[in-house]
Coordinates of C-alpha atoms in Angstrom, one line a residue:
Chain A
M883 CA 304.3 26.3 -39.0
A884 CA 301.4 26.4 -41.4
L885 CA 299.3 23.3 -41.8
T886 CA 300.6 20.9 -44.5
D887 CA 298.1 19.3 -46.8
S888 CA 298.3 16.0 -45.1
E889 CA 297.9 17.6 -41.6
L890 CA 294.9 19.4 -42.9
K891 CA 293.4 16.2 -44.3
N892 CA 294.1 14.4 -41.0
L893 CA 292.4 17.1 -39.0
K894 CA 289.3 17.0 -41.2
E895 CA 289.1 13.3 -40.8
K896 CA 289.5 13.6 -37.0
A897 CA 286.7 16.2 -37.0
A898 CA 284.4 14.1 -39.0
Q899 CA 285.1 11.2 -36.7
L900 CA 284.4 13.3 -33.6
R901 CA 281.1 14.5 -35.1
K902 CA 280.1 10.9 -35.5
D903 CA 281.1 10.2 -32.0
I904 CA 279.1 13.1 -30.7
I905 CA 276.1 11.8 -32.5
D906 CA 276.6 8.3 -31.0
V907 CA 277.0 9.6 -27.5
T908 CA 273.9 11.7 -27.8
F909 CA 272.0 8.7 -29.0
W910 CA 273.3 6.5 -26.2
A911 CA 272.8 9.2 -23.6
G912 CA 269.1 9.6 -24.6
G913 CA 269.8 13.3 -25.2
A914 CA 272.5 15.8 -24.9
H915 CA 273.7 19.4 -25.8
I916 CA 274.5 18.3 -29.3
G917 CA 274.2 21.7 -31.1
G918 CA 277.0 23.4 -29.2
A919 CA 279.1 20.3 -29.2
L920 CA 279.0 20.2 -33.0
S921 CA 279.9 23.9 -33.3
M922 CA 283.1 23.4 -31.4
V923 CA 284.4 20.4 -33.2
E924 CA 287.2 22.0 -35.3
I925 CA 288.3 24.2 -32.4
I926 CA 288.9 21.3 -30.0
T927 CA 290.2 19.1 -32.7
I928 CA 293.1 21.5 -33.7
L929 CA 293.7 22.1 -30.0
Y930 CA 294.0 18.5 -29.0
Y931 CA 295.8 17.2 -32.2
K932 CA 298.1 20.1 -32.9
Y933 CA 298.4 22.6 -30.1
M934 CA 298.1 21.1 -26.7
K935 CA 300.9 19.3 -25.0
I936 CA 299.3 16.4 -23.2
D937 CA 300.2 12.9 -22.2
P938 CA 297.2 10.6 -22.1
E939 CA 299.5 8.1 -20.3
N940 CA 300.2 10.7 -17.6
P941 CA 297.1 12.8 -17.3
D942 CA 298.4 14.6 -14.2
W943 CA 301.7 15.7 -15.9
E944 CA 302.3 19.1 -14.3
E945 CA 303.6 20.8 -17.4
R946 CA 300.7 19.8 -19.7
D947 CA 298.6 22.4 -21.4
R948 CA 295.2 22.9 -19.8
F949 CA 291.8 23.1 -21.4
V950 CA 288.8 24.5 -19.6
L951 CA 285.4 23.9 -21.3
S952 CA 283.7 26.8 -19.8
K953 CA 280.5 26.0 -21.8
G954 CA 280.4 22.8 -19.8
H955 CA 277.1 21.6 -21.3
A956 CA 279.1 20.7 -24.4
G957 CA 280.6 17.8 -22.4
V958 CA 279.1 15.5 -25.0
G959 CA 281.7 16.9 -27.4
L960 CA 284.7 16.9 -25.2
A961 CA 284.2 13.4 -23.7
P962 CA 284.7 11.6 -27.1
M963 CA 287.6 14.0 -27.9
L964 CA 289.4 12.8 -24.7
A965 CA 288.6 9.2 -25.7
N966 CA 290.0 9.8 -29.2
V967 CA 293.3 11.1 -27.9
G968 CA 293.7 8.2 -25.6
F969 CA 292.6 9.1 -22.1
F970 CA 290.1 6.2 -22.0
D971 CA 288.2 3.8 -24.0
K972 CA 285.3 5.2 -26.1
E973 CA 283.1 2.3 -25.2
I974 CA 282.7 3.7 -21.7
L975 CA 280.8 6.6 -23.2
K976 CA 277.8 4.2 -23.7
T977 CA 277.2 5.0 -20.0
F978 CA 277.1 8.7 -20.6
N979 CA 274.3 10.3 -18.4
K980 CA 273.5 6.9 -16.9
F981 CA 273.3 6.3 -13.1
N982 CA 276.8 5.6 -11.6
S983 CA 278.6 6.5 -14.8
P984 CA 281.8 8.6 -14.5
F985 CA 280.3 10.7 -17.3
G986 CA 277.5 13.0 -16.4
M987 CA 276.0 15.6 -18.7
H988 CA 278.5 18.2 -17.2
L989 CA 281.9 16.5 -16.9
D990 CA 283.5 16.1 -13.5
S991 CA 287.2 16.4 -13.4
L992 CA 287.4 14.1 -10.4
K993 CA 285.9 11.3 -12.4
V994 CA 287.0 12.0 -16.1
R995 CA 290.6 11.2 -16.9
G996 CA 292.2 14.0 -18.8
L997 CA 289.7 16.6 -17.8
D998 CA 291.2 19.8 -16.3
A999 CA 288.2 21.4 -14.7
S1000 CA 284.6 20.5 -13.7
T1001 CA 282.3 23.0 -15.4
G1002 CA 278.5 23.2 -15.9
S1003 CA 277.4 26.4 -14.2
L1004 CA 278.2 29.1 -16.8
G1005 CA 280.6 32.0 -16.3
H1006 CA 283.1 30.0 -14.2
G1007 CA 285.6 28.7 -16.7
L1008 CA 287.5 31.9 -17.6
S1009 CA 288.2 32.7 -14.0
M1010 CA 289.5 29.2 -13.3
A1011 CA 291.6 29.3 -16.5
L1012 CA 293.0 32.6 -15.4
G1013 CA 294.0 31.1 -12.1
M1014 CA 295.6 28.2 -13.9
A1015 CA 297.6 30.7 -16.1
L1016 CA 298.7 32.6 -13.0
A1017 CA 299.7 29.3 -11.4
A1018 CA 302.0 28.7 -14.4
R1019 CA 303.5 32.1 -13.8
V1020 CA 304.0 31.5 -10.0
K1021 CA 305.5 28.1 -10.6
N1022 CA 307.5 29.1 -13.6
L1023 CA 306.0 26.5 -15.9
N1024 CA 305.5 27.1 -19.6
Y1025 CA 302.1 25.5 -20.1
K1026 CA 299.2 27.3 -21.9
T1027 CA 295.7 27.4 -20.7
Y1028 CA 293.0 27.3 -23.3
C1029 CA 289.4 28.2 -22.4
L1030 CA 286.5 27.7 -24.6
L1031 CA 283.5 29.9 -23.9
G1032 CA 280.0 29.9 -25.2
D1033 CA 278.6 33.1 -26.7
G1034 CA 275.3 33.0 -24.6
E1035 CA 277.6 32.3 -21.6
L1036 CA 279.1 35.8 -22.1
N1037 CA 276.0 37.2 -20.6
E1038 CA 277.4 36.2 -17.2
G1039 CA 279.1 39.1 -15.6
S1040 CA 281.9 37.0 -14.1
N1041 CA 283.4 36.6 -17.5
W1042 CA 284.0 40.3 -17.8
E1043 CA 285.6 40.4 -14.4
A1044 CA 287.9 37.7 -15.6
M1045 CA 288.7 39.5 -18.8
M1046 CA 289.5 42.7 -16.9
A1047 CA 291.8 40.7 -14.6
A1048 CA 293.5 38.8 -17.4
S1049 CA 294.5 41.9 -19.3
H1050 CA 295.5 43.5 -16.0
Y1051 CA 297.8 40.5 -15.3
K1052 CA 298.8 40.3 -19.0
T1053 CA 298.3 36.6 -19.0
T1054 CA 299.4 35.9 -22.5
N1055 CA 299.6 32.2 -21.5
L1056 CA 295.8 32.2 -21.3
I1057 CA 294.0 31.8 -24.6
P1058 CA 290.2 32.3 -24.5
I1059 CA 288.3 31.1 -27.6
V1060 CA 284.6 32.0 -28.1
D1061 CA 282.5 29.5 -29.9
Y1062 CA 280.3 32.1 -31.5
N1063 CA 277.5 29.9 -32.8
K1064 CA 274.8 32.7 -32.3
H1065 CA 272.3 30.6 -30.5
M1066 CA 271.3 30.1 -26.9
I1067 CA 268.4 28.2 -25.3
D1068 CA 265.7 30.9 -25.8
G1069 CA 266.7 31.9 -29.3
R1070 CA 269.3 33.8 -31.3
V1071 CA 272.0 35.5 -29.1
E1072 CA 271.3 38.9 -30.6
E1073 CA 267.6 38.6 -29.8
V1074 CA 268.0 37.2 -26.3
M1075 CA 270.8 39.5 -25.1
S1076 CA 272.9 41.1 -27.8
L1077 CA 276.7 40.8 -27.6
E1078 CA 277.6 43.0 -30.6
P1079 CA 280.0 44.5 -31.1
L1080 CA 281.7 41.6 -29.4
D1081 CA 285.2 42.2 -30.8
K1082 CA 285.1 45.8 -29.6
K1083 CA 284.1 44.7 -26.1
W1084 CA 287.1 42.3 -25.8
E1085 CA 289.3 45.0 -27.2
A1086 CA 288.0 47.4 -24.7
F1087 CA 288.9 44.9 -22.0
G1088 CA 292.5 44.8 -23.2
F1089 CA 292.6 41.8 -25.6
E1090 CA 293.9 41.5 -29.1
V1091 CA 291.0 40.1 -31.0
L1092 CA 291.3 37.6 -33.8
K1093 CA 288.1 36.7 -35.7
V1094 CA 288.1 33.4 -37.6
D1095 CA 285.8 31.0 -39.3
G1096 CA 285.7 28.5 -36.5
H1097 CA 285.2 25.6 -38.9
N1098 CA 288.2 26.4 -41.0
F1099 CA 291.4 24.8 -39.8
I1100 CA 293.6 27.1 -41.7
E1101 CA 292.1 30.2 -40.2
L1102 CA 292.1 28.6 -36.7
D1103 CA 295.7 27.5 -37.1
K1104 CA 296.9 31.0 -38.0
A1105 CA 295.0 32.5 -35.1
L1106 CA 296.3 30.0 -32.6
E1107 CA 299.8 30.4 -33.8
K1108 CA 299.6 34.1 -33.2
A1109 CA 297.9 33.6 -29.8
V1110 CA 300.4 31.2 -28.4
S1111 CA 303.2 33.6 -29.3
A1112 CA 301.6 36.7 -27.8
V1113 CA 303.8 38.8 -25.6
E1114 CA 302.2 42.2 -25.3
K1115 CA 298.7 41.4 -24.3
P1116 CA 296.4 38.3 -24.3
V1117 CA 294.7 37.2 -27.5
V1118 CA 291.1 36.1 -27.7
I1119 CA 289.9 34.1 -30.7
I1120 CA 286.3 34.8 -31.7
A1121 CA 285.4 31.7 -33.7
N1122 CA 282.4 32.3 -35.9
T1123 CA 280.7 28.9 -35.9
I1124 CA 277.4 27.3 -36.8
K1125 CA 275.4 25.6 -34.1
G1126 CA 274.8 22.0 -35.1
K1127 CA 277.5 22.2 -37.7
G1128 CA 278.0 19.1 -39.8
V1129 CA 274.5 17.6 -39.3
D1130 CA 272.4 19.1 -42.0
F1131 CA 269.1 19.1 -40.2
M1132 CA 270.6 20.5 -37.0
E1133 CA 272.6 23.5 -38.5
D1134 CA 271.7 26.9 -37.3
E1135 CA 268.7 25.7 -35.4
T1136 CA 268.1 26.9 -31.9
K1137 CA 266.1 23.8 -31.0
W1138 CA 269.2 21.6 -31.3
H1139 CA 270.8 23.3 -28.3
Y1140 CA 269.7 20.2 -26.5
G1141 CA 268.1 17.3 -28.3
S1142 CA 267.6 13.6 -28.3
I1143 CA 267.7 11.4 -31.4
D1144 CA 266.0 8.2 -32.2
S1145 CA 267.6 5.4 -34.2
I1146 CA 266.3 6.9 -37.5
A1147 CA 267.6 10.4 -36.7
W1148 CA 270.9 8.7 -35.5
E1149 CA 271.5 7.1 -38.8
K1150 CA 270.5 10.2 -40.7
A1151 CA 272.7 12.4 -38.7
K1152 CA 275.7 10.2 -39.1
A1153 CA 275.1 9.9 -42.8
S1154 CA 275.2 13.6 -43.2
V1155 CA 278.6 14.1 -41.7
K1156 CA 281.2 14.8 -44.3
V1157 CA 285.0 15.2 -44.1
D1158 CA 284.9 18.3 -46.4
L1159 CA 282.4 20.7 -45.0
Chain B
M1244 CA 286.9 32.1 35.0
K1245 CA 290.4 31.2 34.5
Y1246 CA 291.1 33.4 31.5
D1247 CA 292.5 36.9 31.5
I1248 CA 292.1 39.5 28.8
L1249 CA 295.6 39.5 27.2
N1250 CA 294.7 42.6 25.1
Y1251 CA 291.9 43.8 22.8
A1252 CA 292.3 42.8 19.2
D1253 CA 290.2 42.2 16.2
T1254 CA 290.0 38.6 14.8
R1255 CA 290.8 39.9 11.3
S1256 CA 294.2 40.9 12.6
G1257 CA 294.6 37.4 13.9
F1258 CA 293.9 36.2 10.3
G1259 CA 296.5 38.7 8.9
A1260 CA 299.1 37.6 11.3
G1261 CA 298.3 33.9 10.7
L1262 CA 298.4 34.4 6.9
L1263 CA 301.9 36.0 7.1
E1264 CA 303.1 33.2 9.4
A1265 CA 301.7 30.5 7.2
G1266 CA 303.1 32.2 4.1
K1267 CA 306.6 32.2 5.7
R1268 CA 306.3 28.5 6.5
N1269 CA 304.9 27.4 3.2
D1270 CA 305.9 28.8 -0.2
N1271 CA 302.8 27.2 -1.8
I1272 CA 300.5 29.7 -0.1
V1273 CA 299.1 32.3 -2.4
A1274 CA 296.5 34.9 -1.5
L1275 CA 293.8 36.8 -3.4
C1276 CA 291.9 39.8 -2.2
A1277 CA 289.0 41.7 -3.7
D1278 CA 289.9 45.3 -2.9
L1279 CA 289.9 44.8 0.9
T1280 CA 293.5 44.2 1.6
G1281 CA 293.6 46.6 4.5
S1282 CA 290.3 45.5 5.9
L1283 CA 291.3 41.9 5.8
K1284 CA 294.8 42.7 7.2
M1285 CA 296.4 41.1 4.3
N1286 CA 298.9 43.9 3.7
A1287 CA 301.7 42.2 5.5
F1288 CA 301.4 39.1 3.3
A1289 CA 301.1 41.2 0.2
S1290 CA 304.2 43.2 0.8
E1291 CA 306.3 40.2 2.1
F1292 CA 305.3 38.1 -0.9
P1293 CA 304.2 40.4 -3.7
E1294 CA 304.6 37.6 -6.3
R1295 CA 302.2 35.4 -4.3
F1296 CA 299.5 38.0 -3.8
F1297 CA 296.8 38.7 -6.4
Q1298 CA 294.6 41.8 -6.2
T1299 CA 291.5 41.0 -8.0
G1300 CA 289.6 44.2 -7.7
I1301 CA 285.9 44.2 -6.7
S1302 CA 285.2 41.0 -8.5
E1303 CA 284.5 38.2 -6.0
A1304 CA 283.1 35.7 -8.4
N1305 CA 286.3 35.9 -10.5
M1306 CA 288.4 35.7 -7.4
I1307 CA 286.9 32.4 -6.3
G1308 CA 287.4 31.0 -9.8
M1309 CA 290.9 32.2 -10.0
A1310 CA 291.6 30.6 -6.6
A1311 CA 290.3 27.3 -7.8
G1312 CA 292.5 27.6 -10.9
L1313 CA 295.5 28.5 -8.8
T1314 CA 295.5 25.3 -6.8
I1315 CA 297.5 23.7 -9.6
G1316 CA 300.7 22.1 -8.5
G1317 CA 300.0 22.2 -4.8
K1318 CA 299.3 25.9 -4.5
I1319 CA 297.1 26.8 -1.5
P1320 CA 295.0 29.9 -2.3
F1321 CA 293.5 32.0 0.5
T1322 CA 290.8 34.4 -0.7
G1323 CA 289.9 37.4 1.4
T1324 CA 286.8 39.6 1.4
F1325 CA 283.9 40.2 3.7
A1326 CA 281.8 37.3 4.8
N1327 CA 278.8 38.4 2.8
F1328 CA 280.8 38.6 -0.4
S1329 CA 282.7 35.3 0.4
T1330 CA 279.5 33.3 0.5
A1331 CA 276.1 34.7 -0.7
R1332 CA 277.5 36.7 -3.5
V1333 CA 279.6 33.9 -4.9
Y1334 CA 277.7 30.8 -3.7
D1335 CA 277.5 29.2 -7.1
Q1336 CA 281.2 29.7 -7.7
V1337 CA 282.0 28.3 -4.2
R1338 CA 279.7 25.4 -4.7
Q1339 CA 280.9 24.3 -8.1
V1340 CA 284.5 25.3 -8.6
V1341 CA 285.6 24.8 -5.0
A1342 CA 283.4 22.4 -3.1
Y1343 CA 282.2 20.1 -5.9
S1344 CA 285.6 20.2 -7.5
Q1345 CA 287.3 19.5 -4.1
K1346 CA 289.8 22.3 -4.5
N1347 CA 292.1 23.2 -1.7
V1348 CA 290.9 26.8 -1.4
K1349 CA 290.6 28.7 1.9
I1350 CA 287.8 31.2 1.8
C1351 CA 288.6 33.6 4.6
A1352 CA 285.8 36.0 5.5
S1353 CA 286.0 39.0 7.7
H1354 CA 283.2 41.3 9.0
A1355 CA 280.8 38.4 9.7
G1356 CA 277.8 39.0 11.8
I1357 CA 276.2 42.2 13.2
S1358 CA 279.4 43.2 15.1
L1359 CA 280.8 44.9 11.9
G1360 CA 278.6 47.7 13.1
E1361 CA 277.9 50.8 11.1
D1362 CA 277.9 49.4 7.6
G1363 CA 274.6 47.9 8.5
A1364 CA 272.4 45.0 7.3
T1365 CA 273.6 45.0 3.7
H1366 CA 277.0 43.9 5.0
Q1367 CA 276.1 42.0 8.1
T1368 CA 275.7 38.4 7.0
L1369 CA 274.0 36.2 9.5
E1370 CA 273.4 33.4 7.0
D1371 CA 276.9 32.5 5.9
I1372 CA 277.3 29.5 8.3
A1373 CA 274.1 28.0 7.0
L1374 CA 275.2 28.4 3.4
M1375 CA 278.7 27.1 3.8
K1376 CA 277.9 24.2 6.1
A1377 CA 275.4 22.9 3.6
L1378 CA 278.1 22.3 1.0
P1379 CA 279.5 18.7 1.0
G1380 CA 283.1 18.6 2.0
M1381 CA 283.3 22.2 3.2
T1382 CA 285.0 22.7 6.7
V1383 CA 283.4 25.7 8.5
I1384 CA 285.4 27.5 11.2
N1385 CA 284.3 30.5 13.3
T1386 CA 287.0 31.8 15.6
C1387 CA 286.6 33.7 18.8
D1388 CA 289.6 35.9 19.2
F1389 CA 292.9 37.1 17.8
N1390 CA 295.0 34.2 19.0
Q1391 CA 292.6 31.6 17.9
T1392 CA 292.1 33.2 14.5
K1393 CA 295.8 33.2 14.0
Q1394 CA 296.0 29.5 15.1
A1395 CA 293.2 28.6 12.8
T1396 CA 294.7 30.3 9.8
I1397 CA 297.9 28.4 10.2
A1398 CA 296.0 25.2 10.8
I1399 CA 293.9 25.4 7.7
A1400 CA 297.0 25.9 5.6
D1401 CA 298.2 22.5 6.7
Y1402 CA 294.8 20.9 6.1
E1403 CA 294.0 19.6 2.6
G1404 CA 290.5 20.5 1.5
P1405 CA 288.1 23.5 1.2
V1406 CA 287.6 25.6 4.2
Y1407 CA 285.4 28.5 5.2
L1408 CA 287.1 30.6 7.9
R1409 CA 284.8 33.2 9.5
F1410 CA 286.0 36.1 11.7
G1411 CA 285.0 39.7 12.5
R1412 CA 285.8 43.3 12.5
P1413 CA 285.7 44.8 16.0
K1414 CA 288.4 44.7 18.6
V1415 CA 287.3 42.1 21.2
P1416 CA 289.0 40.5 24.2
N1417 CA 291.9 38.3 23.2
F1418 CA 292.0 35.6 25.9
I1419 CA 292.9 32.2 24.3
P1420 CA 296.4 31.4 25.5
E1421 CA 298.9 31.3 22.7
D1422 CA 300.0 27.8 23.7
M1423 CA 296.4 26.4 23.8
P1424 CA 296.3 23.7 21.1
F1425 CA 294.1 24.3 18.1
E1426 CA 292.8 21.3 16.2
I1427 CA 290.3 21.5 13.3
G1428 CA 287.1 19.7 14.4
K1429 CA 288.1 19.5 18.1
A1430 CA 286.0 21.4 20.6
I1431 CA 287.7 23.1 23.5
V1432 CA 286.3 22.8 27.0
L1433 CA 287.2 26.2 28.4
E1434 CA 285.6 25.7 31.8
E1435 CA 284.2 22.6 33.4
G1436 CA 280.9 22.5 35.0
T1437 CA 278.1 20.1 36.0
D1438 CA 274.7 21.9 35.7
V1439 CA 274.5 23.1 32.1
T1440 CA 276.6 23.0 29.0
V1441 CA 277.1 26.2 27.1
I1442 CA 278.4 25.8 23.6
A1443 CA 279.6 29.0 22.0
T1444 CA 281.4 30.0 18.8
G1445 CA 282.9 33.2 17.5
H1446 CA 282.5 36.4 19.5
L1447 CA 280.0 34.7 21.8
V1448 CA 282.7 32.6 23.4
W1449 CA 283.8 35.5 25.6
E1450 CA 280.2 36.3 26.5
A1451 CA 279.8 32.7 27.5
L1452 CA 282.8 33.0 29.8
L1453 CA 281.3 36.2 31.3
A1454 CA 278.1 34.1 31.8
F1455 CA 280.1 31.4 33.5
D1456 CA 281.1 34.0 36.2
E1457 CA 277.6 35.3 36.5
L1458 CA 276.1 31.9 36.9
A1459 CA 278.8 30.8 39.4
K1460 CA 277.7 33.7 41.6
E1461 CA 274.3 32.1 41.7
G1462 CA 275.6 28.7 42.4
I1463 CA 275.1 27.4 38.9
S1464 CA 278.0 25.4 37.5
A1465 CA 278.3 25.8 33.8
E1466 CA 280.5 23.9 31.4
I1467 CA 281.7 26.2 28.7
I1468 CA 282.6 24.7 25.4
N1469 CA 284.2 26.5 22.5
I1470 CA 283.2 25.0 19.2
H1471 CA 285.3 26.8 16.6
T1472 CA 284.7 24.1 14.0
I1473 CA 281.0 24.0 13.2
K1474 CA 281.6 21.5 10.5
P1475 CA 282.8 18.8 11.0
L1476 CA 281.1 19.1 14.5
D1477 CA 282.7 17.5 17.5
E1478 CA 279.8 15.3 18.4
E1479 CA 281.8 13.4 20.9
A1480 CA 282.6 16.4 23.0
I1481 CA 279.0 17.5 22.9
F1482 CA 277.7 14.2 24.2
K1483 CA 280.5 13.8 26.7
S1484 CA 279.5 17.0 28.3
L1485 CA 275.7 16.4 28.1
E1486 CA 275.9 13.1 29.7
K1487 CA 277.1 15.1 32.7
T1488 CA 275.0 18.3 32.6
K1489 CA 271.8 17.0 30.8
C1490 CA 271.0 20.4 29.2
V1491 CA 272.5 22.8 26.7
V1492 CA 272.5 26.4 25.5
T1493 CA 274.2 27.3 22.2
A1494 CA 275.4 30.9 21.5
E1495 CA 276.4 32.4 18.2
E1496 CA 276.5 35.6 16.1
H1497 CA 274.3 34.1 13.3
N1498 CA 270.7 33.6 12.4
I1499 CA 269.0 31.1 14.7
L1500 CA 268.2 29.2 11.5
G1501 CA 271.1 27.3 10.0
G1502 CA 273.9 28.1 12.5
L1503 CA 275.7 26.2 15.2
G1504 CA 272.6 25.8 17.3
E1505 CA 270.8 23.9 14.5
S1506 CA 273.8 21.7 14.0
V1507 CA 273.9 20.8 17.7
A1508 CA 270.1 20.4 17.8
G1509 CA 270.3 18.0 14.8
V1510 CA 273.0 15.9 16.4
L1511 CA 270.9 15.7 19.6
A1512 CA 267.7 14.9 17.7
R1513 CA 269.3 12.2 15.8
N1514 CA 270.9 10.6 18.9
K1515 CA 269.7 11.6 22.3
P1516 CA 267.7 14.7 22.8
Y1517 CA 268.3 17.0 25.8
P1518 CA 266.6 20.3 26.7
M1519 CA 268.1 23.1 24.6
E1520 CA 268.0 26.8 24.2
M1521 CA 269.7 28.9 21.5
V1522 CA 271.1 32.4 21.8
A1523 CA 271.3 33.7 18.3
V1524 CA 269.8 36.4 16.0
K1525 CA 266.0 35.7 15.8
D1526 CA 265.6 35.4 12.0
T1527 CA 266.0 39.1 11.3
F1528 CA 268.4 41.3 9.5
G1529 CA 270.7 43.7 11.3
Q1530 CA 271.0 47.5 11.2
S1531 CA 273.7 50.2 11.6
G1532 CA 275.0 50.9 15.0
K1533 CA 277.9 50.4 17.3
P1534 CA 278.9 46.7 17.6
D1535 CA 278.2 46.6 21.3
E1536 CA 274.8 48.2 21.1
L1537 CA 273.8 45.9 18.3
M1538 CA 275.0 42.8 20.2
E1539 CA 272.9 44.1 23.1
Y1540 CA 269.8 44.8 20.9
Y1541 CA 269.9 41.5 19.2
G1542 CA 270.4 39.5 22.4
L1543 CA 273.9 38.3 22.0
K1544 CA 275.4 39.3 25.4
S1545 CA 276.3 37.3 28.4
K1546 CA 273.0 38.2 30.1
N1547 CA 271.1 36.5 27.3
I1548 CA 273.2 33.4 27.9
V1549 CA 272.4 33.5 31.6
E1550 CA 268.7 33.9 30.9
S1551 CA 268.8 31.0 28.5
V1552 CA 270.6 28.9 31.0
K1553 CA 268.0 29.5 33.6
K1554 CA 265.3 28.7 31.1
V1555 CA 266.9 25.5 30.1
L1556 CA 267.6 24.4 33.7
K1557 CA 263.8 24.6 34.3
R1558 CA 263.2 22.2 31.4
K1559 CA 265.7 19.6 32.7

């Protein structure tokens, strides 16, 4: 079902709220991986508010859909998302990165309610997500496993092992999404280690590739609708995004991969967040 | 000694037999293998339970991640590849997605040590115990023969938590009686003695028993302890024996750095030191050759245990 106008409006509002939350948590934490958290906002917003079957009252519900944030450094984006859908109180995120907090920079599934996998070291998520997808098959459960990958992360060879295996096992219940924001720590992805033609590479590994504007809910929705109903071969969604999206002075800037903000930048960043991008 | 050679068998076949048995007992067991199904003796499980077996191809990093993901809903994944590729090659995966995440994954590793023979140093891991015991929450087991490996495989299936199970390639004496109890973390006193304690693991356990006979001929009474579980270490058994014998020799097919010997030395140093000698590979890589000639060359035979016993007795 295509998004209705009111659904679209609601998603946009949720996304704007999440951006403000990410800015808050980055400020409270004294620094975080804000650029790549902002680039994935629409992707995780539509997943958590429209596509994923979850029950915040029952986080261990066996039939829930799974989400693996393979680009684990973007935990500063996922943590407020989990709070917003009701897994815990957002106030607790004031402890983010602090000693004894359940919320470290890279989220720990043993400590964070609603989190399906501990990630942080890159190139692990897709393999784990594939295992989760195969577990659904073995256990005859219908859940989907979504895995959000970074673009720089795709330098890691283990991803390509997982892709090869996913198409071998035809795990159409596994839906990888690439947050293609074109930046990594040392610079632009194409300069550090070129990925192009990224779509052809996924295709060669047996995936159907859908390319979308990762900040456009209508495009994301169409792609996800196709991905969740795939039967022949798994679908990957390559979401073209902008690192730092939604905060004017952070957009498309490598240096905001990780950053800290003072109270002036905090106010300025929040003021620049708009519902209609 | 009171043990007979029941037959000659490889410990990896003990694993294969144990995996099949565990798989029959528990539907939740799944297995993954990185293109070494025959070498790991996992064929029987794979053909008995094709829907619970996942061939991953030569992609060990992906295999470990898949195994962690497969733990959903109480599944118990057993991964199989050589010891080298179960540890060093995938250490980051094992560290983060298995150990740190406390996943109930059983990392089963064959062809450990120099006794794999002709494949040579590239495949002969002598560092794997060091790597794996350094991971918080990881249980590390090194079995000595077919029967013990089979028992251990069944035991780890019933244990909740990550396990590294280390075994080998060559056919070696199978001497542990089938009815001898196997308990994770519990040492087995194979022979009682009063002059010296010999603590051995893996393929060196049989050598320790041969040393027991040699020493007996010379009037030396050795207590032979098999420590199959290197972590958690059975400290109580070690001290119980040492209170009697007052000196100890450890024996293992691993680098002298980071193995069973260092674990024992650490426990002694932190509590009550006793004279100690270690039979192990002396911080070097292996090479190609027949298992037996390599064990001889690197000083891992019963005669090396005998020499070390004599040395440690002088230090008492």
